[in-house]
PDB file of C-alpha atoms in Angstrom:
ATOM      1  CA  MET A   1       8.485  -3.978 -18.058  1.00 77.00           C
ATOM      2  CA  THR A   2       4.993  -5.454 -18.149  1.00 84.00           C
ATOM      3  CA  SER A   3       3.583  -7.573 -15.346  1.00 88.00           C
ATOM      4  CA  VAL A   4       2.001 -10.819 -16.618  1.00 89.00           C
ATOM      5  CA  ASN A   5      -0.554 -12.398 -14.281  1.00 91.00           C
ATOM      6  CA  LEU A   6      -1.915 -15.913 -14.759  1.00 91.00           C
ATOM      7  CA  VAL A   7      -5.234 -15.851 -12.912  1.00 93.00           C
ATOM      8  CA  SER A   8      -8.739 -17.234 -12.792  1.00 93.00           C
ATOM      9  CA  PRO A   9     -11.865 -15.148 -13.497  1.00 95.00           C
ATOM     10  CA  GLY A  10     -12.542 -14.834  -9.756  1.00 94.00           C
ATOM     11  CA  TYR A  11      -9.190 -13.161  -9.078  1.00 93.00           C
ATOM     12  CA  PHE A  12     -10.528  -9.657  -9.626  1.00 95.00           C
ATOM     13  CA  ALA A  13     -13.471 -10.065  -7.268  1.00 93.00           C
ATOM     14  CA  VAL A  14     -11.345 -11.566  -4.500  1.00 90.00           C
ATOM     15  CA  LEU A  15      -8.861  -8.680  -4.572  1.00 89.00           C
ATOM     16  CA  ARG A  16     -11.568  -6.066  -5.215  1.00 92.00           C
ATOM     17  CA  ILE A  17     -10.036  -4.907  -8.519  1.00 95.00           C
ATOM     18  CA  PRO A  18     -12.805  -3.047 -10.375  1.00 96.00           C
ATOM     19  CA  LEU A  19     -13.495  -3.709 -14.046  1.00 97.00           C
ATOM     20  CA  LEU A  20     -13.482  -0.375 -15.895  1.00 97.00           C
ATOM     21  CA  GLN A  21     -14.460  -1.499 -19.393  1.00 96.00           C
ATOM     22  CA  GLY A  22     -15.339  -4.690 -21.218  1.00 96.00           C
ATOM     23  CA  ARG A  23     -15.588  -8.011 -19.412  1.00 97.00           C
ATOM     24  CA  ILE A  24     -13.711 -10.762 -17.607  1.00 97.00           C
ATOM     25  CA  TRP A  25     -13.380 -14.120 -19.316  1.00 96.00           C
ATOM     26  CA  SER A  26     -15.792 -16.845 -18.233  1.00 96.00           C
ATOM     27  CA  GLU A  27     -15.097 -20.130 -16.475  1.00 94.00           C
ATOM     28  CA  THR A  28     -15.670 -21.956 -19.743  1.00 95.00           C
ATOM     29  CA  GLU A  29     -13.146 -19.761 -21.523  1.00 95.00           C
ATOM     30  CA  ASN A  30     -10.736 -20.345 -18.644  1.00 93.00           C
ATOM     31  CA  GLN A  31     -11.064 -24.127 -18.917  1.00 91.00           C
ATOM     32  CA  ASN A  32     -10.618 -23.999 -22.679  1.00 91.00           C
ATOM     33  CA  GLY A  33      -7.515 -21.817 -22.453  1.00 89.00           C
ATOM     34  CA  SER A  34      -9.007 -19.112 -24.656  1.00 92.00           C
ATOM     35  CA  HIS A  35      -6.521 -16.638 -26.065  1.00 93.00           C
ATOM     36  CA  ILE A  36      -7.969 -13.565 -24.395  1.00 95.00           C
ATOM     37  CA  ALA A  37      -6.638 -11.020 -21.940  1.00 95.00           C
ATOM     38  CA  VAL A  38      -7.559  -8.191 -19.579  1.00 97.00           C
ATOM     39  CA  ILE A  39      -5.173  -5.265 -19.206  1.00 96.00           C
ATOM     40  CA  ASN A  40      -4.850  -2.659 -16.465  1.00 95.00           C
ATOM     41  CA  ARG A  41      -5.555   1.058 -16.799  1.00 95.00           C
ATOM     42  CA  THR A  42      -1.855   1.990 -16.933  1.00 95.00           C
ATOM     43  CA  LEU A  43      -1.198  -0.234 -19.949  1.00 95.00           C
ATOM     44  CA  ALA A  44      -4.348   1.007 -21.698  1.00 95.00           C
ATOM     45  CA  GLN A  45      -3.390   4.661 -21.248  1.00 94.00           C
ATOM     46  CA  ARG A  46       0.229   4.121 -22.294  1.00 93.00           C
ATOM     47  CA  TYR A  47      -0.213   1.966 -25.370  1.00 92.00           C
ATOM     48  CA  PHE A  48      -3.800   2.734 -26.387  1.00 93.00           C
ATOM     49  CA  PRO A  49      -4.188   6.471 -25.702  1.00 91.00           C
ATOM     50  CA  ASN A  50      -7.049   6.739 -28.188  1.00 90.00           C
ATOM     51  CA  GLY A  51      -9.215   4.434 -26.097  1.00 88.00           C
ATOM     52  CA  ASN A  52      -9.215   1.572 -28.588  1.00 89.00           C
ATOM     53  CA  ALA A  53      -7.709  -1.100 -26.336  1.00 93.00           C
ATOM     54  CA  ILE A  54     -10.740  -3.420 -26.275  1.00 95.00           C
ATOM     55  CA  GLY A  55     -10.764  -5.433 -29.465  1.00 95.00           C
ATOM     56  CA  SER A  56      -7.031  -4.984 -29.972  1.00 95.00           C
ATOM     57  CA  SER A  57      -4.510  -7.753 -29.334  1.00 94.00           C
ATOM     58  CA  VAL A  58      -1.308  -8.245 -27.374  1.00 92.00           C
ATOM     59  CA  LYS A  59       1.485 -10.776 -27.639  1.00 89.00           C
ATOM     60  CA  LEU A  60       3.517 -12.158 -24.724  1.00 88.00           C
ATOM     61  CA  PRO A  61       6.734 -13.540 -26.256  1.00 83.00           C
ATOM     62  CA  LYS A  62       8.298 -14.466 -22.916  1.00 77.00           C
ATOM     63  CA  ILE A  63       5.659 -17.090 -22.143  1.00 77.00           C
ATOM     64  CA  GLU A  64       7.199 -20.310 -23.344  1.00 71.00           C
ATOM     65  CA  ASP A  65       6.562 -23.996 -22.976  1.00 65.00           C
ATOM     66  CA  SER A  66       9.138 -25.728 -20.764  1.00 68.00           C
ATOM     67  CA  PRO A  67       8.023 -29.279 -19.854  1.00 66.00           C
ATOM     68  CA  PRO A  68       7.677 -30.740 -17.347  1.00 66.00           C
ATOM     69  CA  THR A  69       7.781 -27.695 -15.057  1.00 67.00           C
ATOM     70  CA  ILE A  70       5.825 -25.322 -17.315  1.00 73.00           C
ATOM     71  CA  LEU A  71       3.135 -26.362 -19.767  1.00 73.00           C
ATOM     72  CA  SER A  72       1.816 -23.786 -22.209  1.00 77.00           C
ATOM     73  CA  ALA A  73      -0.642 -23.763 -25.074  1.00 73.00           C
ATOM     74  CA  PRO A  74       0.942 -24.628 -28.450  1.00 74.00           C
ATOM     75  CA  ARG A  75       2.994 -21.757 -29.900  1.00 77.00           C
ATOM     76  CA  MET A  76       1.880 -19.574 -27.016  1.00 80.00           C
ATOM     77  CA  ALA A  77       4.790 -17.142 -27.345  1.00 79.00           C
ATOM     78  CA  GLU A  78       3.745 -16.374 -30.936  1.00 83.00           C
ATOM     79  CA  SER A  79       0.017 -16.131 -30.304  1.00 87.00           C
ATOM     80  CA  TRP A  80      -2.015 -12.941 -30.180  1.00 92.00           C
ATOM     81  CA  LEU A  81      -4.358 -12.471 -27.242  1.00 93.00           C
ATOM     82  CA  LEU A  82      -7.585 -10.561 -27.735  1.00 96.00           C
ATOM     83  CA  ILE A  83      -8.129  -7.777 -25.183  1.00 96.00           C
ATOM     84  CA  VAL A  84     -11.655  -8.117 -23.797  1.00 97.00           C
ATOM     85  CA  GLY A  85     -11.496  -5.879 -20.709  1.00 97.00           C
ATOM     86  CA  ILE A  86      -9.696  -3.136 -18.812  1.00 97.00           C
ATOM     87  CA  ALA A  87      -9.273  -3.435 -15.035  1.00 97.00           C
ATOM     88  CA  ASP A  88      -8.351  -0.684 -12.636  1.00 96.00           C
ATOM     89  CA  ASP A  89      -4.763  -0.402 -11.437  1.00 94.00           C
ATOM     90  CA  ALA A  90      -3.542  -2.437  -8.476  1.00 91.00           C
ATOM     91  CA  ARG A  91      -0.128  -2.200  -6.863  1.00 83.00           C
ATOM     92  CA  ASN A  92       2.197  -4.674  -8.573  1.00 73.00           C
ATOM     93  CA  ASP A  93       5.675  -3.275  -7.854  1.00 70.00           C
ATOM     94  CA  GLY A  94       5.828  -3.024  -4.076  1.00 68.00           C
ATOM     95  CA  LEU A  95       4.171  -0.420  -1.871  1.00 66.00           C
ATOM     96  CA  GLY A  96       6.322   2.488  -2.993  1.00 70.00           C
ATOM     97  CA  GLY A  97       6.865   1.871  -6.689  1.00 76.00           C
ATOM     98  CA  PRO A  98       4.575   3.144  -9.453  1.00 86.00           C
ATOM     99  CA  VAL A  99       2.045   0.759 -10.958  1.00 89.00           C
ATOM    100  CA  LYS A 100       3.471  -1.135 -13.926  1.00 91.00           C
ATOM    101  CA  PRO A 101       1.535  -2.026 -17.066  1.00 93.00           C
ATOM    102  CA  ALA A 102      -0.160  -5.362 -16.441  1.00 93.00           C
ATOM    103  CA  VAL A 103      -1.770  -8.112 -18.489  1.00 94.00           C
ATOM    104  CA  TYR A 104      -4.085 -10.725 -16.981  1.00 95.00           C
ATOM    105  CA  ILE A 105      -4.617 -13.981 -18.851  1.00 94.00           C
ATOM    106  CA  PRO A 106      -6.273 -17.337 -18.046  1.00 93.00           C
ATOM    107  CA  PHE A 107      -3.906 -19.412 -15.940  1.00 91.00           C
ATOM    108  CA  THR A 108      -4.643 -22.415 -18.153  1.00 88.00           C
ATOM    109  CA  LEU A 109      -2.540 -20.845 -20.909  1.00 89.00           C
ATOM    110  CA  ASN A 110       0.647 -21.329 -18.918  1.00 85.00           C
ATOM    111  CA  MET A 111       0.521 -24.023 -16.227  1.00 78.00           C
ATOM    112  CA  TRP A 112       3.260 -24.135 -13.605  1.00 74.00           C
ATOM    113  CA  GLN A 113       4.061 -26.851 -11.099  1.00 70.00           C
ATOM    114  CA  GLY A 114       2.637 -24.802  -8.271  1.00 71.00           C
ATOM    115  CA  THR A 115      -0.025 -22.172  -7.934  1.00 77.00           C
ATOM    116  CA  GLN A 116      -1.530 -19.893  -5.321  1.00 77.00           C
ATOM    117  CA  ILE A 117      -5.121 -19.909  -4.143  1.00 80.00           C
ATOM    118  CA  LEU A 118      -6.616 -16.681  -2.817  1.00 79.00           C
ATOM    119  CA  VAL A 119      -9.565 -16.878  -0.441  1.00 81.00           C
ATOM    120  CA  ARG A 120     -11.603 -13.934   0.843  1.00 83.00           C
ATOM    121  CA  SER A 121     -13.509 -14.563   4.059  1.00 82.00           C
ATOM    122  CA  GLU A 122     -15.370 -12.786   6.834  1.00 84.00           C
ATOM    123  CA  VAL A 123     -13.399 -14.708   9.482  1.00 85.00           C
ATOM    124  CA  PRO A 124      -9.633 -14.897  10.067  1.00 84.00           C
ATOM    125  CA  PRO A 125      -8.426 -16.518   6.809  1.00 78.00           C
ATOM    126  CA  LEU A 126      -6.010 -18.969   8.382  1.00 79.00           C
ATOM    127  CA  THR A 127      -8.878 -20.624  10.254  1.00 84.00           C
ATOM    128  CA  LEU A 128     -10.168 -21.848   6.878  1.00 82.00           C
ATOM    129  CA  LEU A 129      -6.939 -23.522   5.813  1.00 82.00           C
ATOM    130  CA  HIS A 130      -8.091 -27.035   6.710  1.00 83.00           C
ATOM    131  CA  ALA A 131     -11.453 -26.525   4.987  1.00 86.00           C
ATOM    132  CA  VAL A 132      -9.753 -25.313   1.781  1.00 83.00           C
ATOM    133  CA  GLN A 133      -7.380 -28.275   1.770  1.00 83.00           C
ATOM    134  CA  LYS A 134     -10.331 -30.603   2.271  1.00 87.00           C
ATOM    135  CA  GLN A 135     -12.152 -29.134  -0.732  1.00 85.00           C
ATOM    136  CA  LEU A 136      -9.047 -29.512  -2.899  1.00 82.00           C
ATOM    137  CA  ALA A 137      -8.727 -33.143  -1.872  1.00 86.00           C
ATOM    138  CA  ALA A 138     -12.366 -33.698  -2.778  1.00 89.00           C
ATOM    139  CA  VAL A 139     -11.676 -32.451  -6.312  1.00 85.00           C
ATOM    140  CA  ASN A 140      -8.416 -34.363  -6.720  1.00 84.00           C
ATOM    141  CA  PRO A 141      -7.186 -36.659  -3.913  1.00 85.00           C
ATOM    142  CA  ASP A 142      -3.718 -36.762  -5.488  1.00 82.00           C
ATOM    143  CA  GLN A 143      -3.322 -32.983  -5.404  1.00 77.00           C
ATOM    144  CA  GLN A 144      -0.642 -31.966  -2.924  1.00 77.00           C
ATOM    145  CA  THR A 145      -1.093 -28.848  -0.818  1.00 76.00           C
ATOM    146  CA  TYR A 146       1.331 -26.990   1.388  1.00 72.00           C
ATOM    147  CA  SER A 147       0.698 -25.347   4.730  1.00 66.00           C
ATOM    148  CA  MET A 148       2.695 -22.198   3.907  1.00 71.00           C
ATOM    149  CA  ALA A 149      -0.364 -19.966   4.081  1.00 75.00           C
ATOM    150  CA  ARG A 150      -0.383 -16.286   5.003  1.00 75.00           C
ATOM    151  CA  ASP A 151      -3.106 -13.728   5.245  1.00 74.00           C
ATOM    152  CA  LEU A 152      -2.841 -10.585   3.138  1.00 73.00           C
ATOM    153  CA  GLU A 153      -2.055  -8.372   6.127  1.00 74.00           C
ATOM    154  CA  THR A 154       0.936 -10.519   7.102  1.00 74.00           C
ATOM    155  CA  TRP A 155       2.141 -10.650   3.509  1.00 66.00           C
ATOM    156  CA  ILE A 156       2.058  -6.834   3.281  1.00 70.00           C
ATOM    157  CA  THR A 157       3.731  -6.244   6.637  1.00 72.00           C
ATOM    158  CA  ASP A 158       6.586  -8.567   5.636  1.00 70.00           C
ATOM    159  CA  LEU A 159       7.485  -6.350   2.686  1.00 63.00           C
ATOM    160  CA  PRO A 160      10.681  -4.282   3.144  1.00 67.00           C
ATOM    161  CA  GLU A 161       8.853  -1.084   2.133  1.00 64.00           C
ATOM    162  CA  TRP A 162       6.286  -1.569   4.913  1.00 52.00           C
ATOM    163  CA  GLN A 163       8.955  -2.216   7.524  1.00 60.00           C
ATOM    164  CA  GLN A 164      10.945   0.854   6.455  1.00 65.00           C
ATOM    165  CA  GLU A 165       7.869   3.088   6.569  1.00 64.00           C
ATOM    166  CA  ARG A 166       6.873   1.634   9.924  1.00 64.00           C
ATOM    167  CA  LEU A 167      10.354   2.308  11.313  1.00 61.00           C
ATOM    168  CA  ALA A 168      10.271   5.869   9.996  1.00 66.00           C
ATOM    169  CA  ALA A 169       6.830   6.432  11.526  1.00 69.00           C
ATOM    170  CA  TRP A 170       8.050   5.020  14.840  1.00 64.00           C
ATOM    171  CA  ILE A 171      11.096   7.316  14.857  1.00 74.00           C
ATOM    172  CA  PHE A 172       9.014  10.395  14.011  1.00 67.00           C
ATOM    173  CA  GLY A 173       6.556   9.423  16.734  1.00 74.00           C
ATOM    174  CA  ILE A 174       9.338   9.244  19.316  1.00 78.00           C
ATOM    175  CA  LEU A 175      10.694  12.617  18.186  1.00 73.00           C
ATOM    176  CA  ALA A 176       7.217  14.134  18.402  1.00 78.00           C
ATOM    177  CA  TRP A 177       6.759  12.877  21.965  1.00 73.00           C
ATOM    178  CA  LEU A 178      10.218  14.143  22.869  1.00 75.00           C
ATOM    179  CA  ALA A 179       9.427  17.587  21.448  1.00 76.00           C
ATOM    180  CA  LEU A 180       6.153  17.622  23.387  1.00 76.00           C
ATOM    181  CA  ALA A 181       7.934  16.646  26.590  1.00 74.00           C
ATOM    182  CA  LEU A 182      10.559  19.367  26.130  1.00 71.00           C
ATOM    183  CA  ALA A 183       7.835  21.919  25.439  1.00 74.00           C
ATOM    184  CA  ALA A 184       5.996  20.872  28.604  1.00 71.00           C
ATOM    185  CA  VAL A 185       9.174  21.113  30.698  1.00 67.00           C
ATOM    186  CA  GLY A 186       9.931  24.521  29.196  1.00 66.00           C
ATOM    187  CA  LEU A 187       6.400  25.706  29.992  1.00 60.00           C
ATOM    188  CA  LEU A 188       6.639  24.545  33.592  1.00 61.00           C
ATOM    189  CA  ALA A 189      10.017  26.240  33.981  1.00 59.00           C
ATOM    190  CA  TRP A 190       8.753  29.466  32.376  1.00 56.00           C
ATOM    191  CA  CYS A 191       5.717  29.858  34.646  1.00 57.00           C
ATOM    192  CA  PRO A 192       7.605  30.440  37.955  1.00 56.00           C
ATOM    193  CA  MET A 193      10.140  32.663  36.177  1.00 54.00           C
ATOM    194  CA  SER A 194       7.346  34.658  34.566  1.00 55.00           C
ATOM    195  CA  TRP A 195       5.580  35.057  37.915  1.00 48.00           C
ATOM    196  CA  HIS A 196       8.823  36.113  39.593  1.00 51.00           C
ATOM    197  CA  SER A 197       9.578  38.585  36.775  1.00 52.00           C
ATOM    198  CA  ALA A 198       6.083  40.089  36.969  1.00 48.00           C
ATOM    199  CA  ARG A 199       6.333  40.373  40.751  1.00 49.00           C
ATOM    200  CA  THR A 200       9.729  42.073  40.446  1.00 48.00           C
ATOM    201  CA  ASN A 201       8.419  44.494  37.836  1.00 47.00           C
ATOM    202  CA  LEU A 202       5.472  45.390  40.024  1.00 42.00           C
ATOM    203  CA  GLU A 203       7.671  46.013  43.009  1.00 44.00           C
ATOM    204  CA  PHE A 204      10.130  47.983  40.910  1.00 41.00           C
ATOM    205  CA  GLY A 205       7.382  50.095  39.411  1.00 43.00           C
ATOM    206  CA  TRP A 206       5.770  50.690  42.776  1.00 42.00           C
ATOM    207  CA  ARG A 207       9.040  51.886  44.254  1.00 40.00           C
ATOM    208  CA  TRP A 208       9.718  54.173  41.348  1.00 41.00           C
ATOM    209  CA  ALA A 209       6.215  55.502  41.406  1.00 41.00           C
ATOM    210  CA  HIS A 210       6.647  56.507  44.973  1.00 41.00           C
ATOM    211  CA  SER A 211      10.051  58.051  44.458  1.00 40.00           C
ATOM    212  CA  PRO A 212       9.841  61.834  44.024  1.00 45.00           C
ATOM    213  CA  ARG A 213      13.081  61.912  42.037  1.00 43.00           C
ATOM    214  CA  ARG A 214      12.249  59.094  39.531  1.00 40.00           C
ATOM    215  CA  SER A 215       8.645  59.747  38.522  1.00 36.00           C
ATOM    216  CA  CYS A 216       9.446  59.521  34.824  1.00 33.00           C
ATOM    217  CA  GLY A 217      11.053  56.124  35.329  1.00 31.00           C
ATOM    218  CA  LEU A 218       7.632  54.478  35.593  1.00 30.00           C
ATOM    219  CA  CYS A 219       6.578  55.933  32.247  1.00 29.00           C
ATOM    220  CA  LEU A 220       9.736  54.704  30.577  1.00 27.00           C
ATOM    221  CA  ARG A 221       9.266  51.256  32.025  1.00 30.00           C
ATOM    222  CA  ARG A 222       5.765  50.955  30.682  1.00 30.00           C
ATOM    223  CA  ARG A 223       6.803  52.009  27.193  1.00 32.00           C
ATOM    224  CA  TRP A 224       9.511  49.345  27.146  1.00 39.00           C
TER     225      TRP A 224
END
């Protein structure tokens, strides 16, 4: 199963996905709906093991035109897309699953009713929500926007894999503290017993050492 991603050229920079070979399509190519694509490292290694991915072509037969909800370029499902770049792998099947082969294409090749906008900032992202909505309205006053915005950290922590790993870490942490507490209690209990045992041994040895009939008992005690 290949992951198909409809993105803009700035997607890779926002998510810090390095470009390994080739190039990313330009804004002009994005606006024109150019039939080009960028693939990830996993797809390149699996289907182009000889390193000849750039300059080859891929076809995405599942991308179809379905008006009015989905608008695609004419005969998109039958079109070949020229591979112009290879991007590094990024997790695309949850936190625990292996990276799937992925293809990135201009989002203008397959327009849906809704889309997502990713914003990278040096301040808490949700504080910029109003400013982003204002900029969208400046471009197109009729464009509707929704307030269902989440930062990346919240999106990750809402994943089932994250919650399961967090629960497991919490349980192991509790067990570790419990083991430490039991070890501390055992150490405190052992110290008086050890002192009492040493004191008893000293007294026992002293008595035997001073007994004319048990002089060899002290030697046997020390060997034990």
